[in-house]
Amino acid sequence: MISKGKILISCAAAALAVAGAWYVLQPFASDVWADPSNRELVQAGETAYRSQCAACHGANLEGAKNWRQRRKDGTFPSPPHDATGHTWHHSDEILFDITKHGGQHNAPSGFVSGMPAFDDKLSDREIYSVLAFIKSRWSRDVRERQDQTNRRSR
C-alpha cells in the first residue's frame, strides 16, 4: 500500500518537473521565441550580448563602421542590430540558427560570412535571451514587422 506521504512526494516531484520544463521551454511558448517583453530574458540577454556580441556588433547595437562594404577577404563587417540594420527582417528562428551555427551555415551560395557559431559558448536559452535583448531596443513598429515575419515563418 502506498502512503499519503509517498503520494505527496510523487505529486511534488511531478509538479517540479512540469515547472522545470515550462521554465526551459518558456521562450518557445508563443510565436515570438525571443520575447522582448520578458524582463528576465532581456536582462539575461543584455549580459550575454555585452560579453559575447558587443565587441563586434557594438555596445549600442550600432554595428561596425562601413558594415555594407565587403572586406578583402570577402566578408562584411558586423552589421548593426538596431533598426538601421537588417536583423529585424529575419525571423527569430533564422536569427537563432545564424547565432548558434554561424553565418556561413545559412549563407547563400557564393556568400562568405564572418559570423562565428556560438553553439559552444551560449546555450539555446542564452541565444534567445540575446535576441530578446536586441528586440527590446527596437521601436514598436519594427517589432511588429518582425513579429509578422515570425508568424509567416511558422
PDB file of N, CA, C and O in Angstrom, residues 90-152:
ATOM      1  N   HIS A  90      14.519  39.289 -40.350  1.00  0.00           N
ATOM      2  CA  HIS A  90      14.578  37.830 -40.223  1.00  0.00           C
ATOM      3  C   HIS A  90      13.742  37.343 -39.054  1.00  0.00           C
ATOM      4  O   HIS A  90      13.574  38.040 -38.054  1.00  0.00           O
ATOM      5  N   SER A  91      13.264  36.117 -39.149  1.00  0.00           N
ATOM      6  CA  SER A  91      12.503  35.502 -38.061  1.00  0.00           C
ATOM      7  C   SER A  91      13.428  35.141 -36.901  1.00  0.00           C
ATOM      8  O   SER A  91      14.650  35.012 -37.068  1.00  0.00           O
ATOM      9  N   ASP A  92      12.832  34.964 -35.731  1.00  0.00           N
ATOM     10  CA  ASP A  92      13.595  34.500 -34.571  1.00  0.00           C
ATOM     11  C   ASP A  92      14.303  33.179 -34.892  1.00  0.00           C
ATOM     12  O   ASP A  92      15.435  32.955 -34.477  1.00  0.00           O
ATOM     13  N   GLU A  93      13.618  32.319 -35.616  1.00  0.00           N
ATOM     14  CA  GLU A  93      14.175  31.010 -35.962  1.00  0.00           C
ATOM     15  C   GLU A  93      15.464  31.153 -36.772  1.00  0.00           C
ATOM     16  O   GLU A  93      16.471  30.494 -36.492  1.00  0.00           O
ATOM     17  N   ILE A  94      15.455  32.017 -37.776  1.00  0.00           N
ATOM     18  CA  ILE A  94      16.649  32.237 -38.602  1.00  0.00           C
ATOM     19  C   ILE A  94      17.752  32.887 -37.779  1.00  0.00           C
ATOM     20  O   ILE A  94      18.926  32.499 -37.846  1.00  0.00           O
ATOM     21  N   LEU A  95      17.394  33.904 -36.991  1.00  0.00           N
ATOM     22  CA  LEU A  95      18.394  34.583 -36.159  1.00  0.00           C
ATOM     23  C   LEU A  95      19.023  33.623 -35.158  1.00  0.00           C
ATOM     24  O   LEU A  95      20.238  33.656 -34.931  1.00  0.00           O
ATOM     25  N   PHE A  96      18.209  32.762 -34.574  1.00  0.00           N
ATOM     26  CA  PHE A  96      18.715  31.747 -33.658  1.00  0.00           C
ATOM     27  C   PHE A  96      19.709  30.842 -34.383  1.00  0.00           C
ATOM     28  O   PHE A  96      20.808  30.580 -33.898  1.00  0.00           O
ATOM     29  N   ASP A  97      19.317  30.372 -35.560  1.00  0.00           N
ATOM     30  CA  ASP A  97      20.153  29.446 -36.322  1.00  0.00           C
ATOM     31  C   ASP A  97      21.478  30.092 -36.728  1.00  0.00           C
ATOM     32  O   ASP A  97      22.532  29.457 -36.639  1.00  0.00           O
ATOM     33  N   ILE A  98      21.441  31.341 -37.158  1.00  0.00           N
ATOM     34  CA  ILE A  98      22.671  32.048 -37.529  1.00  0.00           C
ATOM     35  C   ILE A  98      23.588  32.176 -36.320  1.00  0.00           C
ATOM     36  O   ILE A  98      24.798  31.962 -36.413  1.00  0.00           O
ATOM     37  N   THR A  99      23.006  32.523 -35.172  1.00  0.00           N
ATOM     38  CA  THR A  99      23.808  32.689 -33.962  1.00  0.00           C
ATOM     39  C   THR A  99      24.373  31.359 -33.483  1.00  0.00           C
ATOM     40  O   THR A  99      25.551  31.256 -33.152  1.00  0.00           O
ATOM     41  N   LYS A 100      23.565  30.344 -33.479  1.00  0.00           N
ATOM     42  CA  LYS A 100      24.006  29.032 -32.980  1.00  0.00           C
ATOM     43  C   LYS A 100      25.035  28.381 -33.910  1.00  0.00           C
ATOM     44  O   LYS A 100      26.057  27.884 -33.457  1.00  0.00           O
ATOM     45  N   HIS A 101      24.745  28.390 -35.210  1.00  0.00           N
ATOM     46  CA  HIS A 101      25.565  27.627 -36.159  1.00  0.00           C
ATOM     47  C   HIS A 101      26.519  28.483 -36.995  1.00  0.00           C
ATOM     48  O   HIS A 101      27.297  27.946 -37.771  1.00  0.00           O
ATOM     49  N   GLY A 102      26.431  29.787 -36.867  1.00  0.00           N
ATOM     50  CA  GLY A 102      27.295  30.682 -37.630  1.00  0.00           C
ATOM     51  C   GLY A 102      26.640  31.143 -38.914  1.00  0.00           C
ATOM     52  O   GLY A 102      25.729  30.505 -39.439  1.00  0.00           O
ATOM     53  N   GLY A 103      27.105  32.252 -39.409  1.00  0.00           N
ATOM     54  CA  GLY A 103      26.522  32.851 -40.596  1.00  0.00           C
ATOM     55  C   GLY A 103      26.680  32.024 -41.853  1.00  0.00           C
ATOM     56  O   GLY A 103      25.809  32.018 -42.713  1.00  0.00           O
ATOM     57  N   GLN A 104      27.775  31.309 -41.977  1.00  0.00           N
ATOM     58  CA  GLN A 104      28.011  30.529 -43.196  1.00  0.00           C
ATOM     59  C   GLN A 104      27.004  29.397 -43.334  1.00  0.00           C
ATOM     60  O   GLN A 104      26.651  29.006 -44.442  1.00  0.00           O
ATOM     61  N   HIS A 105      26.505  28.916 -42.221  1.00  0.00           N
ATOM     62  CA  HIS A 105      25.519  27.824 -42.205  1.00  0.00           C
ATOM     63  C   HIS A 105      24.266  28.187 -43.010  1.00  0.00           C
ATOM     64  O   HIS A 105      23.655  27.322 -43.627  1.00  0.00           O
ATOM     65  N   ASN A 106      23.903  29.454 -42.998  1.00  0.00           N
ATOM     66  CA  ASN A 106      22.698  29.921 -43.693  1.00  0.00           C
ATOM     67  C   ASN A 106      22.982  30.767 -44.921  1.00  0.00           C
ATOM     68  O   ASN A 106      22.060  31.249 -45.557  1.00  0.00           O
ATOM     69  N   ALA A 107      24.230  30.972 -45.220  1.00  0.00           N
ATOM     70  CA  ALA A 107      24.595  31.893 -46.302  1.00  0.00           C
ATOM     71  C   ALA A 107      24.243  31.315 -47.673  1.00  0.00           C
ATOM     72  O   ALA A 107      24.379  30.122 -47.912  1.00  0.00           O
ATOM     73  N   PRO A 108      23.801  32.186 -48.577  1.00  0.00           N
ATOM     74  CA  PRO A 108      23.550  31.731 -49.943  1.00  0.00           C
ATOM     75  C   PRO A 108      24.864  31.355 -50.630  1.00  0.00           C
ATOM     76  O   PRO A 108      25.939  31.781 -50.212  1.00  0.00           O
ATOM     77  N   SER A 109      24.742  30.603 -51.664  1.00  0.00           N
ATOM     78  CA  SER A 109      25.911  30.178 -52.426  1.00  0.00           C
ATOM     79  C   SER A 109      26.734  31.391 -52.858  1.00  0.00           C
ATOM     80  O   SER A 109      26.185  32.379 -53.360  1.00  0.00           O
ATOM     81  N   GLY A 110      28.034  31.336 -52.642  1.00  0.00           N
ATOM     82  CA  GLY A 110      28.935  32.403 -53.043  1.00  0.00           C
ATOM     83  C   GLY A 110      29.121  33.492 -52.014  1.00  0.00           C
ATOM     84  O   GLY A 110      29.976  34.353 -52.171  1.00  0.00           O
ATOM     85  N   PHE A 111      28.331  33.479 -50.945  1.00  0.00           N
ATOM     86  CA  PHE A 111      28.448  34.495 -49.897  1.00  0.00           C
ATOM     87  C   PHE A 111      29.381  33.983 -48.813  1.00  0.00           C
ATOM     88  O   PHE A 111      29.284  32.834 -48.397  1.00  0.00           O
ATOM     89  N   VAL A 112      30.274  34.831 -48.353  1.00  0.00           N
ATOM     90  CA  VAL A 112      31.206  34.456 -47.290  1.00  0.00           C
ATOM     91  C   VAL A 112      30.823  35.227 -46.032  1.00  0.00           C
ATOM     92  O   VAL A 112      30.805  36.453 -46.030  1.00  0.00           O
ATOM     93  N   SER A 113      30.508  34.497 -44.979  1.00  0.00           N
ATOM     94  CA  SER A 113      30.107  35.133 -43.723  1.00  0.00           C
ATOM     95  C   SER A 113      31.222  35.018 -42.697  1.00  0.00           C
ATOM     96  O   SER A 113      31.852  33.973 -42.558  1.00  0.00           O
ATOM     97  N   GLY A 114      31.433  36.095 -41.976  1.00  0.00           N
ATOM     98  CA  GLY A 114      32.412  36.095 -40.894  1.00  0.00           C
ATOM     99  C   GLY A 114      31.790  35.836 -39.534  1.00  0.00           C
ATOM    100  O   GLY A 114      32.491  35.808 -38.527  1.00  0.00           O
ATOM    101  N   MET A 115      30.468  35.628 -39.489  1.00  0.00           N
ATOM    102  CA  MET A 115      29.775  35.396 -38.226  1.00  0.00           C
ATOM    103  C   MET A 115      30.110  34.018 -37.695  1.00  0.00           C
ATOM    104  O   MET A 115      29.794  33.005 -38.318  1.00  0.00           O
ATOM    105  N   PRO A 116      30.764  33.951 -36.512  1.00  0.00           N
ATOM    106  CA  PRO A 116      31.109  32.642 -35.946  1.00  0.00           C
ATOM    107  C   PRO A 116      29.889  31.954 -35.332  1.00  0.00           C
ATOM    108  O   PRO A 116      28.873  32.586 -35.061  1.00  0.00           O
ATOM    109  N   ALA A 117      30.013  30.670 -35.108  1.00  0.00           N
ATOM    110  CA  ALA A 117      28.988  29.902 -34.402  1.00  0.00           C
ATOM    111  C   ALA A 117      29.178  30.081 -32.898  1.00  0.00           C
ATOM    112  O   ALA A 117      30.309  30.162 -32.419  1.00  0.00           O
ATOM    113  N   PHE A 118      28.079  30.140 -32.167  1.00  0.00           N
ATOM    114  CA  PHE A 118      28.129  30.288 -30.717  1.00  0.00           C
ATOM    115  C   PHE A 118      27.578  29.072 -29.990  1.00  0.00           C
ATOM    116  O   PHE A 118      27.319  29.134 -28.793  1.00  0.00           O
ATOM    117  N   ASP A 119      27.427  27.948 -30.709  1.00  0.00           N
ATOM    118  CA  ASP A 119      26.857  26.766 -30.077  1.00  0.00           C
ATOM    119  C   ASP A 119      27.698  26.223 -28.932  1.00  0.00           C
ATOM    120  O   ASP A 119      27.183  25.564 -28.041  1.00  0.00           O
ATOM    121  N   ASP A 120      28.992  26.541 -28.920  1.00  0.00           N
ATOM    122  CA  ASP A 120      29.842  26.068 -27.835  1.00  0.00           C
ATOM    123  C   ASP A 120      30.051  27.141 -26.756  1.00  0.00           C
ATOM    124  O   ASP A 120      30.720  26.893 -25.760  1.00  0.00           O
ATOM    125  N   LYS A 121      29.447  28.320 -26.947  1.00  0.00           N
ATOM    126  CA  LYS A 121      29.614  29.413 -25.987  1.00  0.00           C
ATOM    127  C   LYS A 121      28.315  29.809 -25.302  1.00  0.00           C
ATOM    128  O   LYS A 121      28.334  30.301 -24.181  1.00  0.00           O
ATOM    129  N   LEU A 122      27.188  29.650 -25.994  1.00  0.00           N
ATOM    130  CA  LEU A 122      25.895  30.062 -25.459  1.00  0.00           C
ATOM    131  C   LEU A 122      24.893  28.917 -25.546  1.00  0.00           C
ATOM    132  O   LEU A 122      24.833  28.226 -26.571  1.00  0.00           O
ATOM    133  N   SER A 123      24.115  28.728 -24.492  1.00  0.00           N
ATOM    134  CA  SER A 123      23.032  27.739 -24.530  1.00  0.00           C
ATOM    135  C   SER A 123      21.915  28.275 -25.428  1.00  0.00           C
ATOM    136  O   SER A 123      21.894  29.462 -25.777  1.00  0.00           O
ATOM    137  N   ASP A 124      20.978  27.416 -25.785  1.00  0.00           N
ATOM    138  CA  ASP A 124      19.843  27.857 -26.601  1.00  0.00           C
ATOM    139  C   ASP A 124      19.098  28.983 -25.897  1.00  0.00           C
ATOM    140  O   ASP A 124      18.731  29.981 -26.522  1.00  0.00           O
ATOM    141  N   ARG A 125      18.866  28.831 -24.613  1.00  0.00           N
ATOM    142  CA  ARG A 125      18.145  29.874 -23.861  1.00  0.00           C
ATOM    143  C   ARG A 125      18.938  31.182 -23.865  1.00  0.00           C
ATOM    144  O   ARG A 125      18.347  32.257 -23.995  1.00  0.00           O
ATOM    145  N   GLU A 126      20.244  31.120 -23.750  1.00  0.00           N
ATOM    146  CA  GLU A 126      21.054  32.337 -23.794  1.00  0.00           C
ATOM    147  C   GLU A 126      20.969  33.012 -25.159  1.00  0.00           C
ATOM    148  O   GLU A 126      20.916  34.245 -25.250  1.00  0.00           O
ATOM    149  N   ILE A 127      20.950  32.218 -26.220  1.00  0.00           N
ATOM    150  CA  ILE A 127      20.816  32.793 -27.561  1.00  0.00           C
ATOM    151  C   ILE A 127      19.475  33.511 -27.677  1.00  0.00           C
ATOM    152  O   ILE A 127      19.409  34.657 -28.139  1.00  0.00           O
ATOM    153  N   TYR A 128      18.388  32.869 -27.239  1.00  0.00           N
ATOM    154  CA  TYR A 128      17.085  33.529 -27.286  1.00  0.00           C
ATOM    155  C   TYR A 128      17.051  34.763 -26.394  1.00  0.00           C
ATOM    156  O   TYR A 128      16.396  35.752 -26.714  1.00  0.00           O
ATOM    157  N   SER A 129      17.777  34.732 -25.291  1.00  0.00           N
ATOM    158  CA  SER A 129      17.796  35.908 -24.417  1.00  0.00           C
ATOM    159  C   SER A 129      18.529  37.070 -25.102  1.00  0.00           C
ATOM    160  O   SER A 129      18.109  38.223 -24.976  1.00  0.00           O
ATOM    161  N   VAL A 130      19.608  36.778 -25.817  1.00  0.00           N
ATOM    162  CA  VAL A 130      20.304  37.833 -26.567  1.00  0.00           C
ATOM    163  C   VAL A 130      19.360  38.433 -27.614  1.00  0.00           C
ATOM    164  O   VAL A 130      19.278  39.652 -27.765  1.00  0.00           O
ATOM    165  N   LEU A 131      18.643  37.585 -28.315  1.00  0.00           N
ATOM    166  CA  LEU A 131      17.698  38.074 -29.314  1.00  0.00           C
ATOM    167  C   LEU A 131      16.594  38.911 -28.667  1.00  0.00           C
ATOM    168  O   LEU A 131      16.184  39.938 -29.208  1.00  0.00           O
ATOM    169  N   ALA A 132      16.126  38.487 -27.496  1.00  0.00           N
ATOM    170  CA  ALA A 132      15.105  39.258 -26.772  1.00  0.00           C
ATOM    171  C   ALA A 132      15.651  40.632 -26.389  1.00  0.00           C
ATOM    172  O   ALA A 132      14.955  41.649 -26.510  1.00  0.00           O
ATOM    173  N   PHE A 133      16.899  40.675 -25.933  1.00  0.00           N
ATOM    174  CA  PHE A 133      17.519  41.957 -25.594  1.00  0.00           C
ATOM    175  C   PHE A 133      17.590  42.856 -26.825  1.00  0.00           C
ATOM    176  O   PHE A 133      17.207  44.033 -26.774  1.00  0.00           O
ATOM    177  N   ILE A 134      18.069  42.328 -27.930  1.00  0.00           N
ATOM    178  CA  ILE A 134      18.177  43.117 -29.163  1.00  0.00           C
ATOM    179  C   ILE A 134      16.800  43.661 -29.545  1.00  0.00           C
ATOM    180  O   ILE A 134      16.635  44.852 -29.818  1.00  0.00           O
ATOM    181  N   LYS A 135      15.796  42.805 -29.537  1.00  0.00           N
ATOM    182  CA  LYS A 135      14.450  43.207 -29.927  1.00  0.00           C
ATOM    183  C   LYS A 135      13.863  44.236 -28.972  1.00  0.00           C
ATOM    184  O   LYS A 135      13.063  45.081 -29.380  1.00  0.00           O
ATOM    185  N   SER A 136      14.265  44.176 -27.711  1.00  0.00           N
ATOM    186  CA  SER A 136      13.738  45.130 -26.728  1.00  0.00           C
ATOM    187  C   SER A 136      14.181  46.556 -27.027  1.00  0.00           C
ATOM    188  O   SER A 136      13.580  47.511 -26.541  1.00  0.00           O
ATOM    189  N   ARG A 137      15.194  46.707 -27.831  1.00  0.00           N
ATOM    190  CA  ARG A 137      15.735  48.027 -28.176  1.00  0.00           C
ATOM    191  C   ARG A 137      15.103  48.589 -29.456  1.00  0.00           C
ATOM    192  O   ARG A 137      15.394  49.716 -29.839  1.00  0.00           O
ATOM    193  N   TRP A 138      14.281  47.798 -30.128  1.00  0.00           N
ATOM    194  CA  TRP A 138      13.632  48.248 -31.351  1.00  0.00           C
ATOM    195  C   TRP A 138      12.354  49.030 -31.030  1.00  0.00           C
ATOM    196  O   TRP A 138      11.730  48.821 -29.983  1.00  0.00           O
ATOM    197  N   SER A 139      11.924  49.839 -31.961  1.00  0.00           N
ATOM    198  CA  SER A 139      10.651  50.545 -31.808  1.00  0.00           C
ATOM    199  C   SER A 139       9.503  49.543 -31.922  1.00  0.00           C
ATOM    200  O   SER A 139       9.675  48.433 -32.430  1.00  0.00           O
ATOM    201  N   ARG A 140       8.344  49.970 -31.480  1.00  0.00           N
ATOM    202  CA  ARG A 140       7.150  49.114 -31.571  1.00  0.00           C
ATOM    203  C   ARG A 140       6.874  48.730 -33.027  1.00  0.00           C
ATOM    204  O   ARG A 140       6.558  47.577 -33.331  1.00  0.00           O
ATOM    205  N   ASP A 141       7.023  49.678 -33.957  1.00  0.00           N
ATOM    206  CA  ASP A 141       6.780  49.421 -35.372  1.00  0.00           C
ATOM    207  C   ASP A 141       7.723  48.339 -35.915  1.00  0.00           C
ATOM    208  O   ASP A 141       7.288  47.425 -36.608  1.00  0.00           O
ATOM    209  N   VAL A 142       8.995  48.436 -35.584  1.00  0.00           N
ATOM    210  CA  VAL A 142       9.970  47.451 -36.056  1.00  0.00           C
ATOM    211  C   VAL A 142       9.670  46.078 -35.442  1.00  0.00           C
ATOM    212  O   VAL A 142       9.714  45.059 -36.134  1.00  0.00           O
ATOM    213  N   ARG A 143       9.330  46.051 -34.166  1.00  0.00           N
ATOM    214  CA  ARG A 143       8.985  44.767 -33.514  1.00  0.00           C
ATOM    215  C   ARG A 143       7.755  44.150 -34.169  1.00  0.00           C
ATOM    216  O   ARG A 143       7.711  42.934 -34.388  1.00  0.00           O
ATOM    217  N   GLU A 144       6.761  44.964 -34.485  1.00  0.00           N
ATOM    218  CA  GLU A 144       5.551  44.440 -35.130  1.00  0.00           C
ATOM    219  C   GLU A 144       5.867  43.860 -36.505  1.00  0.00           C
ATOM    220  O   GLU A 144       5.341  42.811 -36.877  1.00  0.00           O
ATOM    221  N   ARG A 145       6.720  44.519 -37.251  1.00  0.00           N
ATOM    222  CA  ARG A 145       7.122  43.986 -38.563  1.00  0.00           C
ATOM    223  C   ARG A 145       7.847  42.656 -38.407  1.00  0.00           C
ATOM    224  O   ARG A 145       7.618  41.714 -39.164  1.00  0.00           O
ATOM    225  N   GLN A 146       8.739  42.578 -37.428  1.00  0.00           N
ATOM    226  CA  GLN A 146       9.479  41.335 -37.213  1.00  0.00           C
ATOM    227  C   GLN A 146       8.551  40.237 -36.693  1.00  0.00           C
ATOM    228  O   GLN A 146       8.705  39.067 -37.052  1.00  0.00           O
ATOM    229  N   ASP A 147       7.557  40.601 -35.895  1.00  0.00           N
ATOM    230  CA  ASP A 147       6.559  39.621 -35.433  1.00  0.00           C
ATOM    231  C   ASP A 147       5.803  39.031 -36.621  1.00  0.00           C
ATOM    232  O   ASP A 147       5.500  37.836 -36.641  1.00  0.00           O
ATOM    233  N   GLN A 148       5.502  39.858 -37.620  1.00  0.00           N
ATOM    234  CA  GLN A 148       4.835  39.363 -38.828  1.00  0.00           C
ATOM    235  C   GLN A 148       5.728  38.346 -39.540  1.00  0.00           C
ATOM    236  O   GLN A 148       5.239  37.326 -40.032  1.00  0.00           O
ATOM    237  N   THR A 149       7.014  38.623 -39.577  1.00  0.00           N
ATOM    238  CA  THR A 149       7.971  37.683 -40.178  1.00  0.00           C
ATOM    239  C   THR A 149       7.959  36.373 -39.408  1.00  0.00           C
ATOM    240  O   THR A 149       7.979  35.287 -39.996  1.00  0.00           O
ATOM    241  N   ASN A 150       7.922  36.454 -38.088  1.00  0.00           N
ATOM    242  CA  ASN A 150       7.846  35.232 -37.267  1.00  0.00           C
ATOM    243  C   ASN A 150       6.598  34.419 -37.602  1.00  0.00           C
ATOM    244  O   ASN A 150       6.683  33.199 -37.765  1.00  0.00           O
ATOM    245  N   ARG A 151       5.454  35.092 -37.692  1.00  0.00           N
ATOM    246  CA  ARG A 151       4.211  34.373 -37.982  1.00  0.00           C
ATOM    247  C   ARG A 151       4.269  33.714 -39.363  1.00  0.00           C
ATOM    248  O   ARG A 151       3.805  32.587 -39.526  1.00  0.00           O
ATOM    249  N   ARG A 152       4.809  34.406 -40.342  1.00  0.00           N
ATOM    250  CA  ARG A 152       4.908  33.838 -41.699  1.00  0.00           C
ATOM    251  C   ARG A 152       5.854  32.644 -41.749  1.00  0.00           C
ATOM    252  O   ARG A 152       5.689  31.750 -42.559  1.00  0.00           O
TER     253      ARG A 152
END
